[in-house]
XYZ file of N, CA, C and O in Angstrom:
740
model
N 134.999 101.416 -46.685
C 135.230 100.657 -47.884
C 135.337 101.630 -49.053
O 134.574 102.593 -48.976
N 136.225 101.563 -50.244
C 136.406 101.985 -50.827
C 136.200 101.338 -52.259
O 136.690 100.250 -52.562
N 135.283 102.257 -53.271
C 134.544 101.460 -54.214
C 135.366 102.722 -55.565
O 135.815 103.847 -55.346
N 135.297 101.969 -56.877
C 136.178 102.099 -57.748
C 135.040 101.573 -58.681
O 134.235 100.669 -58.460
N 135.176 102.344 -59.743
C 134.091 101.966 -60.764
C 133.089 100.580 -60.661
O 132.984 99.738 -61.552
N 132.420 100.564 -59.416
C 131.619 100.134 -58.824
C 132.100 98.669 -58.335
O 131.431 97.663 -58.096
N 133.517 98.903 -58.267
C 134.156 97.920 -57.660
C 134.433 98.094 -55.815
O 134.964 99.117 -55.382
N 133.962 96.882 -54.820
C 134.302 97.465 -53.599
C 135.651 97.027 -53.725
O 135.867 96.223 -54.633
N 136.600 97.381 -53.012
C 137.999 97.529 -52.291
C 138.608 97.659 -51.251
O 139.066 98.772 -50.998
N 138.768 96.770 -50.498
C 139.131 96.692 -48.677
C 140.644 96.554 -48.543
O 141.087 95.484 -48.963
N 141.517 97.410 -48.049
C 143.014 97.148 -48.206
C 142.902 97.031 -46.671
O 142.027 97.392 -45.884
N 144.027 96.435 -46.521
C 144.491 95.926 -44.927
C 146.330 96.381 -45.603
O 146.915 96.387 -46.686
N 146.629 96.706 -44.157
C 148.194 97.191 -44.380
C 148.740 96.058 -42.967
O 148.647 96.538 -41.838
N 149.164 94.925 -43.079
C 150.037 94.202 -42.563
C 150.723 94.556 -41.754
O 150.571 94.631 -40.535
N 152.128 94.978 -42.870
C 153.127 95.712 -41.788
C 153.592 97.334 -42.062
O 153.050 98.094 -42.864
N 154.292 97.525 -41.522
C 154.995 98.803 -41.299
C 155.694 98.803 -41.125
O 155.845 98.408 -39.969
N 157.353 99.263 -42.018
C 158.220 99.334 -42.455
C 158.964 100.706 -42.234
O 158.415 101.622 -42.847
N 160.250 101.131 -41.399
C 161.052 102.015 -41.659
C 161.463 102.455 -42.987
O 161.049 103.510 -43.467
N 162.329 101.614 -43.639
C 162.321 102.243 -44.782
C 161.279 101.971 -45.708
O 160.918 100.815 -45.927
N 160.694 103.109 -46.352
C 159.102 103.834 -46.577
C 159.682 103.622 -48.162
O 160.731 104.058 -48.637
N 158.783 102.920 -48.717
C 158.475 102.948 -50.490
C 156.893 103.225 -50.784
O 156.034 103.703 -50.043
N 156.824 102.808 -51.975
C 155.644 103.296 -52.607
C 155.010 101.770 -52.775
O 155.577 100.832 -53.335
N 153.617 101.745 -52.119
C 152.647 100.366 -52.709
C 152.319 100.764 -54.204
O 151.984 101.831 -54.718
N 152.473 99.898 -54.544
C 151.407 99.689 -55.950
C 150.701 98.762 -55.968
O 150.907 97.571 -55.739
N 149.351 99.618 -56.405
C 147.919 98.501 -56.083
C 147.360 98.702 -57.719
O 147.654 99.764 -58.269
N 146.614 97.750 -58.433
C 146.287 97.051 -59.544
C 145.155 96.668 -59.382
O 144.834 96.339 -58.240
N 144.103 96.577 -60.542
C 142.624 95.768 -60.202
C 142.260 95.609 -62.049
O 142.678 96.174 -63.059
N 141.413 94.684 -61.802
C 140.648 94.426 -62.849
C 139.478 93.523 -62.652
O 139.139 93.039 -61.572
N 138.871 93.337 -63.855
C 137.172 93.490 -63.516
C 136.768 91.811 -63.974
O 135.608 91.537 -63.665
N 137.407 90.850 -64.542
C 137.903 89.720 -65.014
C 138.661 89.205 -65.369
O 139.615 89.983 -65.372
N 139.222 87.439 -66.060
C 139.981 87.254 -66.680
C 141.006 88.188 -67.813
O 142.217 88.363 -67.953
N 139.897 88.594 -68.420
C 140.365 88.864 -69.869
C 140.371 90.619 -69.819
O 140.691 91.209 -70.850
N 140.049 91.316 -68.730
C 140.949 92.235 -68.223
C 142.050 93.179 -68.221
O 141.939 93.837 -67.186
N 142.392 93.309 -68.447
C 143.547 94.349 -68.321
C 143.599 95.075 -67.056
O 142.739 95.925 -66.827
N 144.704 94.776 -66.045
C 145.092 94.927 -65.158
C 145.189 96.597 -65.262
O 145.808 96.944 -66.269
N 144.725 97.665 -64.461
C 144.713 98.526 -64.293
C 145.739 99.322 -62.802
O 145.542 98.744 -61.734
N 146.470 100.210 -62.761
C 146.537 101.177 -61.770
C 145.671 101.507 -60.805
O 144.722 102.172 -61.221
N 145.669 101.243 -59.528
C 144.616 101.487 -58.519
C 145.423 102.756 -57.428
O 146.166 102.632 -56.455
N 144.973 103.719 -57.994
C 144.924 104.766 -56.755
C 144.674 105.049 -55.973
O 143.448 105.056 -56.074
N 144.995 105.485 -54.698
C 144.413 106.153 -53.357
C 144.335 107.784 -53.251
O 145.411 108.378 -53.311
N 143.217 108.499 -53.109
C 142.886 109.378 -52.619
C 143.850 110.476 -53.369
O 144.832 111.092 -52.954
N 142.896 110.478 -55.177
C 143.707 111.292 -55.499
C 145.482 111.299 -56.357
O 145.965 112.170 -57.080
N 145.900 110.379 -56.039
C 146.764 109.477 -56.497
C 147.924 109.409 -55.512
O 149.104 109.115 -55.705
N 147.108 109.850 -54.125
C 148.063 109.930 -53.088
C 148.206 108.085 -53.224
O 147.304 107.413 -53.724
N 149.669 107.405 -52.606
C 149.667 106.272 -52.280
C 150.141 105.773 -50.953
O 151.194 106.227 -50.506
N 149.413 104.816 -50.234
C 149.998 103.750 -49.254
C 151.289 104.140 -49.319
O 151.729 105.009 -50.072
N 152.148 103.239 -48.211
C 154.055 103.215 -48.249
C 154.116 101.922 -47.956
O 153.105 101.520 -47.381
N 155.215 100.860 -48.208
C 155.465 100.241 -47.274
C 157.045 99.758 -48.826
O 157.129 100.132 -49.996
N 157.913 98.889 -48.030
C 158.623 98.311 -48.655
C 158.337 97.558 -49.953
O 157.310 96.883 -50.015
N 159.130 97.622 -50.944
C 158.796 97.202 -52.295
C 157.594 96.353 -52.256
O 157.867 95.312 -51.657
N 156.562 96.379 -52.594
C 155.692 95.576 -52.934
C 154.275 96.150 -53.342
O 153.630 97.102 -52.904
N 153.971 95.020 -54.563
C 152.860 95.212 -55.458
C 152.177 94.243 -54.668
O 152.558 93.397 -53.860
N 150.600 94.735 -55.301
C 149.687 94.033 -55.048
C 148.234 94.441 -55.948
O 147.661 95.530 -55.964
N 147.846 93.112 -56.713
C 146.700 93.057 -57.703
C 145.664 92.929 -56.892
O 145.753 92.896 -55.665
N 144.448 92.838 -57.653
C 143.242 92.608 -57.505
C 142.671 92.457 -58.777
O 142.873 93.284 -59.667
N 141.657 91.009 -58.996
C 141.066 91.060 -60.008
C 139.689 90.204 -59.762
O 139.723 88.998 -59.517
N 138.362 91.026 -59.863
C 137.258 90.982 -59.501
C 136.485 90.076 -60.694
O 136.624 90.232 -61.907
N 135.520 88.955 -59.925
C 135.124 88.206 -60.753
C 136.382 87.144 -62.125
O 136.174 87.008 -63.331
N 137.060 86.834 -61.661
C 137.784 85.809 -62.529
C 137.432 84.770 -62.772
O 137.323 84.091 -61.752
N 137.162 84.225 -63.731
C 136.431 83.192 -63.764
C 136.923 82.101 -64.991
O 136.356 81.792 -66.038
N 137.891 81.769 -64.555
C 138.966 81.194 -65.341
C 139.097 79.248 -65.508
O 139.794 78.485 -64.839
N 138.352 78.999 -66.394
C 137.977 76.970 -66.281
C 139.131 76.156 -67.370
O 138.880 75.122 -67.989
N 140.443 76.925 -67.410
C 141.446 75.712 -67.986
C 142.053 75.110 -66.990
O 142.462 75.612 -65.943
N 142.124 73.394 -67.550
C 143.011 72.761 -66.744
C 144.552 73.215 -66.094
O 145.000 73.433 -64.968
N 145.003 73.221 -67.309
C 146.402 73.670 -67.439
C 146.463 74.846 -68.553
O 145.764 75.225 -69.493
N 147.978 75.304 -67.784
C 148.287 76.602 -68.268
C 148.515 77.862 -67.191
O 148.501 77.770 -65.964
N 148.669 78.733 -67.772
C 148.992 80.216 -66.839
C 148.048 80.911 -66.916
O 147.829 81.635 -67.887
N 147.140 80.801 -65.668
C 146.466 81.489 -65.377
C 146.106 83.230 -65.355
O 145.045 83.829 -65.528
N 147.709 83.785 -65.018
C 147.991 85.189 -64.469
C 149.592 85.207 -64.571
O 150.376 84.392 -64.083
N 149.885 86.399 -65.366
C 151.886 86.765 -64.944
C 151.576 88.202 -65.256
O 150.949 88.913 -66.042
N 152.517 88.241 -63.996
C 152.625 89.991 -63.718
C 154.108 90.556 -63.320
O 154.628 90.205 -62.261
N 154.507 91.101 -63.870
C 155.583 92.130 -63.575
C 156.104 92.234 -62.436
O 155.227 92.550 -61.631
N 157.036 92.134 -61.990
C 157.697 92.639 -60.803
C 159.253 93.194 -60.789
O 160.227 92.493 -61.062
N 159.294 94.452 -60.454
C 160.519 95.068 -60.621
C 161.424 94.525 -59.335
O 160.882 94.830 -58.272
N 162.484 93.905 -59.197
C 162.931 93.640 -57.484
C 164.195 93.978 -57.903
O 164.742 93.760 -58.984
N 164.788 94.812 -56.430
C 165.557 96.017 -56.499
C 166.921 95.241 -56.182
O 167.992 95.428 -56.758
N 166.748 94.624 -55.479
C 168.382 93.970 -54.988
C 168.427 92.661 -55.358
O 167.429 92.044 -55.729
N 169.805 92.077 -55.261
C 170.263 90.656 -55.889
C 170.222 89.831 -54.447
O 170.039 88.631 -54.653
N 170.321 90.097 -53.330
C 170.140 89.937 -51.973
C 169.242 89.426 -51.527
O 169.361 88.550 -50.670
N 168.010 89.866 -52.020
C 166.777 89.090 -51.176
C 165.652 88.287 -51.882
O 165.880 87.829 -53.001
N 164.552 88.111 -51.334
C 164.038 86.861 -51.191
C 162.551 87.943 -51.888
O 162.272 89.109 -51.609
N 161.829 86.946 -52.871
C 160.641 87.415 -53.104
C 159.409 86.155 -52.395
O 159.223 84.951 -52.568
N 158.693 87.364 -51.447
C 157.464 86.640 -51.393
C 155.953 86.367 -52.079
O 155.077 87.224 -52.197
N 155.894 85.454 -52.354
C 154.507 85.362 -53.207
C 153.059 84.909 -52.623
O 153.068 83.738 -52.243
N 151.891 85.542 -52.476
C 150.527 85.286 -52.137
C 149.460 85.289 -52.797
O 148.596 86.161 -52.706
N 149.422 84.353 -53.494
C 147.869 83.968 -54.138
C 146.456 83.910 -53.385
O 146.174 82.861 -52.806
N 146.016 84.431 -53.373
C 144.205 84.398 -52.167
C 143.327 84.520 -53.502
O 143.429 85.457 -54.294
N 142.300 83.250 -53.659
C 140.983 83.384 -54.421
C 140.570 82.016 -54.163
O 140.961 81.096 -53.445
N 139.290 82.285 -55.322
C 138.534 80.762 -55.063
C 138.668 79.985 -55.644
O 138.479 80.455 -56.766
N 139.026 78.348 -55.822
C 140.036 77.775 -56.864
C 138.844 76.472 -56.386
O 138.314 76.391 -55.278
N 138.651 75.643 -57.418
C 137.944 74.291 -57.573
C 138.990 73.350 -57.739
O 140.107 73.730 -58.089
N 138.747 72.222 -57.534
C 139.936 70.808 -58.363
C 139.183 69.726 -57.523
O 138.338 69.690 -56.628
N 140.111 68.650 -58.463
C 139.746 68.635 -59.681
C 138.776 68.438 -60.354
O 138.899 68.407 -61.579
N 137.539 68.248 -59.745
C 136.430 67.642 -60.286
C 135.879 66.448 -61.407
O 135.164 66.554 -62.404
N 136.645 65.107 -60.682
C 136.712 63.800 -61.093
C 137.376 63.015 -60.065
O 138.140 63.300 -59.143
N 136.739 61.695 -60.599
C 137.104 60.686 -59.504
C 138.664 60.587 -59.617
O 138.950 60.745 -60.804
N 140.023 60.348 -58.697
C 140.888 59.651 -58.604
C 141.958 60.599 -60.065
O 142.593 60.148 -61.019
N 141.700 62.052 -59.565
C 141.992 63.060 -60.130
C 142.797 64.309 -59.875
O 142.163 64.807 -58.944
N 143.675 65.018 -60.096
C 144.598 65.866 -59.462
C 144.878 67.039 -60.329
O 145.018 66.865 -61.539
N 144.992 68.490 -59.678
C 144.795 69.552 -60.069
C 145.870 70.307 -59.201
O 145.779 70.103 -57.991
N 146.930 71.195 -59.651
C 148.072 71.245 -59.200
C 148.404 73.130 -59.722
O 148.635 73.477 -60.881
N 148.331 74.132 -58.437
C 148.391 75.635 -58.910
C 149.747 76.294 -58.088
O 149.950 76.424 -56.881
N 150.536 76.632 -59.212
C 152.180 77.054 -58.921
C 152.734 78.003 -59.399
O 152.800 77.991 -60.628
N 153.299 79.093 -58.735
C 153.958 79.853 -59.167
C 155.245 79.770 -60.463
O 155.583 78.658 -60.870
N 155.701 80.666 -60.866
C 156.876 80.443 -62.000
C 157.579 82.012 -61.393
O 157.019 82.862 -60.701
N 158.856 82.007 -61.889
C 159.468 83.218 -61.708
C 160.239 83.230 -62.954
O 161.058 82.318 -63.067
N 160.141 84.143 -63.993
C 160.667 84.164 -65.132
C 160.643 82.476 -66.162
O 161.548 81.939 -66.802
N 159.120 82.031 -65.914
C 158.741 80.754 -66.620
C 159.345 79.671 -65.786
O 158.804 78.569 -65.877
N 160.378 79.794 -64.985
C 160.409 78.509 -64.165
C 159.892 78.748 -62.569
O 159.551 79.774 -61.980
N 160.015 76.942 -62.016
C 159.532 77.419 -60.593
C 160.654 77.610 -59.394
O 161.804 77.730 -59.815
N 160.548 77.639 -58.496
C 161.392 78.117 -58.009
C 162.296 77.207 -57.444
O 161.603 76.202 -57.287
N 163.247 76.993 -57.108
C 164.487 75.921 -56.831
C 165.003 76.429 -55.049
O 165.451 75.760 -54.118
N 164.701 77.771 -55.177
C 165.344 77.820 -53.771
C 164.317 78.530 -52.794
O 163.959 79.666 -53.105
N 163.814 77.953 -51.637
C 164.153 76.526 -51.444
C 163.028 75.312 -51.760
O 163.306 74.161 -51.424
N 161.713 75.624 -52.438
C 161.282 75.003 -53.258
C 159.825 75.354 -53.369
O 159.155 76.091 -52.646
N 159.413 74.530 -54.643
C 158.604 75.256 -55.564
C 157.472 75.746 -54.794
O 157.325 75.286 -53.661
N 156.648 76.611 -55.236
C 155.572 77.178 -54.235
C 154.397 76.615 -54.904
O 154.408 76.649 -56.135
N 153.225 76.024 -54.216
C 152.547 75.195 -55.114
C 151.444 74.961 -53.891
O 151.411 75.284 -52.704
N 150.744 74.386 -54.597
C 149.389 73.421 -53.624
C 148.578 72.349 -54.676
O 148.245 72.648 -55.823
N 148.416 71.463 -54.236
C 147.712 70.460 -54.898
C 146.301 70.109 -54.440
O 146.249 70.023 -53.213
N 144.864 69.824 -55.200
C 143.847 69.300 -54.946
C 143.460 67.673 -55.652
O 143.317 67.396 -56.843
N 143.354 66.719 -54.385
C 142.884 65.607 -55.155
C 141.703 64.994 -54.998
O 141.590 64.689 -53.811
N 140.894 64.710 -55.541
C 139.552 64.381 -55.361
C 139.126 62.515 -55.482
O 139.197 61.851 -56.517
N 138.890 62.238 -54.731
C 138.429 60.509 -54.786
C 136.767 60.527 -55.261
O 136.309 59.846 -56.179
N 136.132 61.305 -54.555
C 134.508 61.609 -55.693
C 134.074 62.964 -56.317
O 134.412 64.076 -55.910
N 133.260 62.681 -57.385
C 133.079 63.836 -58.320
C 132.425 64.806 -57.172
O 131.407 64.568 -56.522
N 133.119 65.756 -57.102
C 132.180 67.158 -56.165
C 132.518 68.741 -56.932
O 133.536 68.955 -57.590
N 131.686 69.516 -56.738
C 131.766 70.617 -57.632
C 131.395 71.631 -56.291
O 130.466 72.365 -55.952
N 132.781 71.175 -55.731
C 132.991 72.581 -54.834
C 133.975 73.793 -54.793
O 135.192 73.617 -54.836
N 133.597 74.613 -54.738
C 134.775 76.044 -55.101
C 134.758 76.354 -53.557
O 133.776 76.074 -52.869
N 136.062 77.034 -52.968
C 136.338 76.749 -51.958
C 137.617 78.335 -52.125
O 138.246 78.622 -53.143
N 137.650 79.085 -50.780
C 138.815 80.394 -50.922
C 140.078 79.233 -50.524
O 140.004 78.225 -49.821
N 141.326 79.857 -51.328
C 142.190 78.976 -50.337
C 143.493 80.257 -51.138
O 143.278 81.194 -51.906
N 144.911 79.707 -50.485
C 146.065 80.461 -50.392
C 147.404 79.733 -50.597
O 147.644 78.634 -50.096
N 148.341 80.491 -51.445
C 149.096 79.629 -51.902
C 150.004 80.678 -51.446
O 149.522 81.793 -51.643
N 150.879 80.689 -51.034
C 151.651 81.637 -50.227
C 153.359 80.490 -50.249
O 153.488 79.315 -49.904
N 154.356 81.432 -50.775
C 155.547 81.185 -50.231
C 156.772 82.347 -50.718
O 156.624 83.350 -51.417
N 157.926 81.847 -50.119
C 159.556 82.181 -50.322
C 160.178 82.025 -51.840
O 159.919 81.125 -52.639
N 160.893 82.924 -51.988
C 161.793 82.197 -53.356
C 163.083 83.570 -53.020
O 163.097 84.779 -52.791
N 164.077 82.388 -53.183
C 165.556 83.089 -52.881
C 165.982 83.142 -54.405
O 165.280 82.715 -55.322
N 167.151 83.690 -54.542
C 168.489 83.912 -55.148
C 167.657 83.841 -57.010
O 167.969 83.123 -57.960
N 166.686 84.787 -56.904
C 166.234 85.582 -58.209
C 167.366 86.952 -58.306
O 167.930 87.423 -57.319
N 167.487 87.301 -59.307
C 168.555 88.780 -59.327
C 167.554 89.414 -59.498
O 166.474 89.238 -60.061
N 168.223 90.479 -58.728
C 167.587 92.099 -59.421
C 166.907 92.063 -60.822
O 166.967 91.091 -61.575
N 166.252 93.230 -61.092
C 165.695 93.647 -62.018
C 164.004 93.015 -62.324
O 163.250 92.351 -61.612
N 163.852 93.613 -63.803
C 162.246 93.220 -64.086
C 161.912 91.466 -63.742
O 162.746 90.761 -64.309
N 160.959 90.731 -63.004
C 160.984 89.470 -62.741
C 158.970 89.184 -63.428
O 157.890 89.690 -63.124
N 159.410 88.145 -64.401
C 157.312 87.921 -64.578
C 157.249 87.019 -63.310
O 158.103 86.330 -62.753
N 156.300 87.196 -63.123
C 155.705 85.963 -62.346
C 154.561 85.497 -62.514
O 153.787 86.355 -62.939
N 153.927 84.103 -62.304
C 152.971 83.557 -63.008
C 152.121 82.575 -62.533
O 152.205 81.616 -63.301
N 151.319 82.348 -61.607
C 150.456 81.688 -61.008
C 149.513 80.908 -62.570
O 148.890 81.318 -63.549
N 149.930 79.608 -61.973
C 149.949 78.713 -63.270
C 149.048 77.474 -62.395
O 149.142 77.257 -61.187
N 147.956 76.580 -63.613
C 147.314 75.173 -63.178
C 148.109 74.213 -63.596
O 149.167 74.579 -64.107
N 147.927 73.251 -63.532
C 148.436 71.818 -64.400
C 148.134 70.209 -63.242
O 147.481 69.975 -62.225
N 148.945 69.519 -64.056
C 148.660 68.151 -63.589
C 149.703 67.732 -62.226
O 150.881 68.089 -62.229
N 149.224 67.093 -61.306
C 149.906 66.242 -60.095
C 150.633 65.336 -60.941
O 150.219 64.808 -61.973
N 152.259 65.154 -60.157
C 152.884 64.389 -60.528
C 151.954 62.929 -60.125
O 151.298 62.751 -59.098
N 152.165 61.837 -61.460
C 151.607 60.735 -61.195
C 149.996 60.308 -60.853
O 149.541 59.411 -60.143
N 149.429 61.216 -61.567
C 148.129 61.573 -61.305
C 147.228 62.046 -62.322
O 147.573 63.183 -62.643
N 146.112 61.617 -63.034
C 145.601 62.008 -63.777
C 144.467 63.548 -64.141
O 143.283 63.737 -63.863
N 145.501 64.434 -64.872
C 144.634 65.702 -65.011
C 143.091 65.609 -64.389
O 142.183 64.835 -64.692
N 143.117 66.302 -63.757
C 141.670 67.280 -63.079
C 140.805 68.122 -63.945
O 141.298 68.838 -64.817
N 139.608 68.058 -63.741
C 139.118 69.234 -64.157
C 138.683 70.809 -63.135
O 137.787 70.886 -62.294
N 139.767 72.055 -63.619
C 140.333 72.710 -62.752
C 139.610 73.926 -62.828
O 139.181 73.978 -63.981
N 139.210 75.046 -62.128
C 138.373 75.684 -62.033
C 139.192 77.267 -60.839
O 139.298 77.343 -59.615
N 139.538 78.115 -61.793
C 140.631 79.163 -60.353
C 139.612 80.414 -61.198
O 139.333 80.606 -62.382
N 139.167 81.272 -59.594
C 138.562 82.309 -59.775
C 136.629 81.630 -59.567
O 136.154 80.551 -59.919
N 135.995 82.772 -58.895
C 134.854 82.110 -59.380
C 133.483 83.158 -58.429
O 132.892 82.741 -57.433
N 133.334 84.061 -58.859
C 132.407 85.184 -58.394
C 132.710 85.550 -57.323
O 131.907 85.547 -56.390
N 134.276 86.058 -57.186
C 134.778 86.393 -55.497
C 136.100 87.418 -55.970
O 136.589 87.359 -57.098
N 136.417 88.043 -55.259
C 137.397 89.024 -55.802
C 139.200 87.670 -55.301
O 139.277 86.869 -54.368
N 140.093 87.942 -56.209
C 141.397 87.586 -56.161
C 142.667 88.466 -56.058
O 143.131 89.406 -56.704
N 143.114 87.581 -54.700
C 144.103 89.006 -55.038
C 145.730 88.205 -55.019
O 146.003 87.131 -54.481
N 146.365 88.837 -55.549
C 148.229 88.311 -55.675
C 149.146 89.617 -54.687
O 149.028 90.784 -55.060
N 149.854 89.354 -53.690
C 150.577 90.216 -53.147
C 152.152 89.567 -53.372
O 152.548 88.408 -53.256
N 152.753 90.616 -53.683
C 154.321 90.161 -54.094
C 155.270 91.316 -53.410
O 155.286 92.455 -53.875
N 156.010 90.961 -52.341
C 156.715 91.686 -51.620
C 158.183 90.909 -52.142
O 158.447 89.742 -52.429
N 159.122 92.402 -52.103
C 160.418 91.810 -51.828
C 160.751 91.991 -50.412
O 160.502 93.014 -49.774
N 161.312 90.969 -49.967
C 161.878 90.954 -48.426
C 163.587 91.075 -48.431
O 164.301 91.037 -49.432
N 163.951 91.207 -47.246
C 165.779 91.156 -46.851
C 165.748 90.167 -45.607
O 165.640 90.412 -44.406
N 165.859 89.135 -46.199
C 165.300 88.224 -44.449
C 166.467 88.297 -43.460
O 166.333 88.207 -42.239
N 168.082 88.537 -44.363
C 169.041 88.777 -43.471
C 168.820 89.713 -42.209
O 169.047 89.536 -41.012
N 168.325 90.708 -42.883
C 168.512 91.946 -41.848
C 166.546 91.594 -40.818
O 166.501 92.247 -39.776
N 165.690 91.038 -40.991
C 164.796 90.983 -40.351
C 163.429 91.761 -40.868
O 162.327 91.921 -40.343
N 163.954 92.141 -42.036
C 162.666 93.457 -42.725
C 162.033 92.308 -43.439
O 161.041 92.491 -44.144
């Protein structure tokens, strides 16, 4: 395990990729944070195909709605597909007959192709449970260049605002790969 201004840090490497890029890894210590540069050994880095990946320790973030987190992403070709992975500990909504709704954006909107990346919590009795969970998907036909992206709360269609709760004494992490799904990478 690898500890960082008394932060621990466990990387897992997925896959392994022929053509060899540079990871970029990120951390911070809360909400209000500032996302930092995370080095390996010296400022040697990981490889694998375009992709970033944050970490932000202790978040502890209690608005309903709104944008939680947007982060930068440079994506190199007009061709492929960005994948997005949210992993932390997220509450909702906490009220009876209540709905709490956490979604990606790609340059402020969500995604259209082939559709939005999202997860919903609805609650029928008041419970005040925080729970790890994962919001993971696809998004096609973004162009090249700088892309924000933005793991965002808000309200269920047809459903009355939640009281919403993302982050919560557990480390969070966002992984954002660009893929080429044509070719199989």
């Amino acid at each position: 395990m690898l500890t960082i201004n008394g932060i621990a840090v466990v990387l897992v490497v997925l896959f392994a990729f022929g053509d060899t890029q540079t990871f970029n890894f990120f951390y911070g210590k809360g909400k209000d944070d500032a996302v930092r540069p995370f080095n390996l050994n010296n400022n040697q880095s990981a490889t694998a195909k375009n992709r970033v990946i944050y970490f932000w320790r202790g978040m502890n973030d209690d608005r309903d709605s709104g944008n939680i987190k947007t982060v930068a992403f440079n994506k190199r070709y007009d061709h492929t597909a960005l994948t997005v992975s949210w992993t932390g500990n997220l509450r909702g909504p906490w009220g009876v007959g209540k709905c709490n709704r956490w979604y990606f954006t790609f340059k402020g909107k969500e995604c259209a192709n082939p559709f939005p990346i999202d997860t919903q919590m609805y609650q029928t009795v008041k419970n005040n449970v925080h729970g790890s969970h994962t919001v993971r998907g696809f998004c096609f036909g973004i162009p090249k260049g700088s892309v924000s992206i933005g793991f965002n709360v808000g309200k269920c269609p047809g459903h009355p605002l939640g009281n919403a709760h993302t982050g919560w004494a557990t480390t969070t992490t966002l992984v954002i790969t660009e893929v080429d799904i044509a070719k199989g990478n």
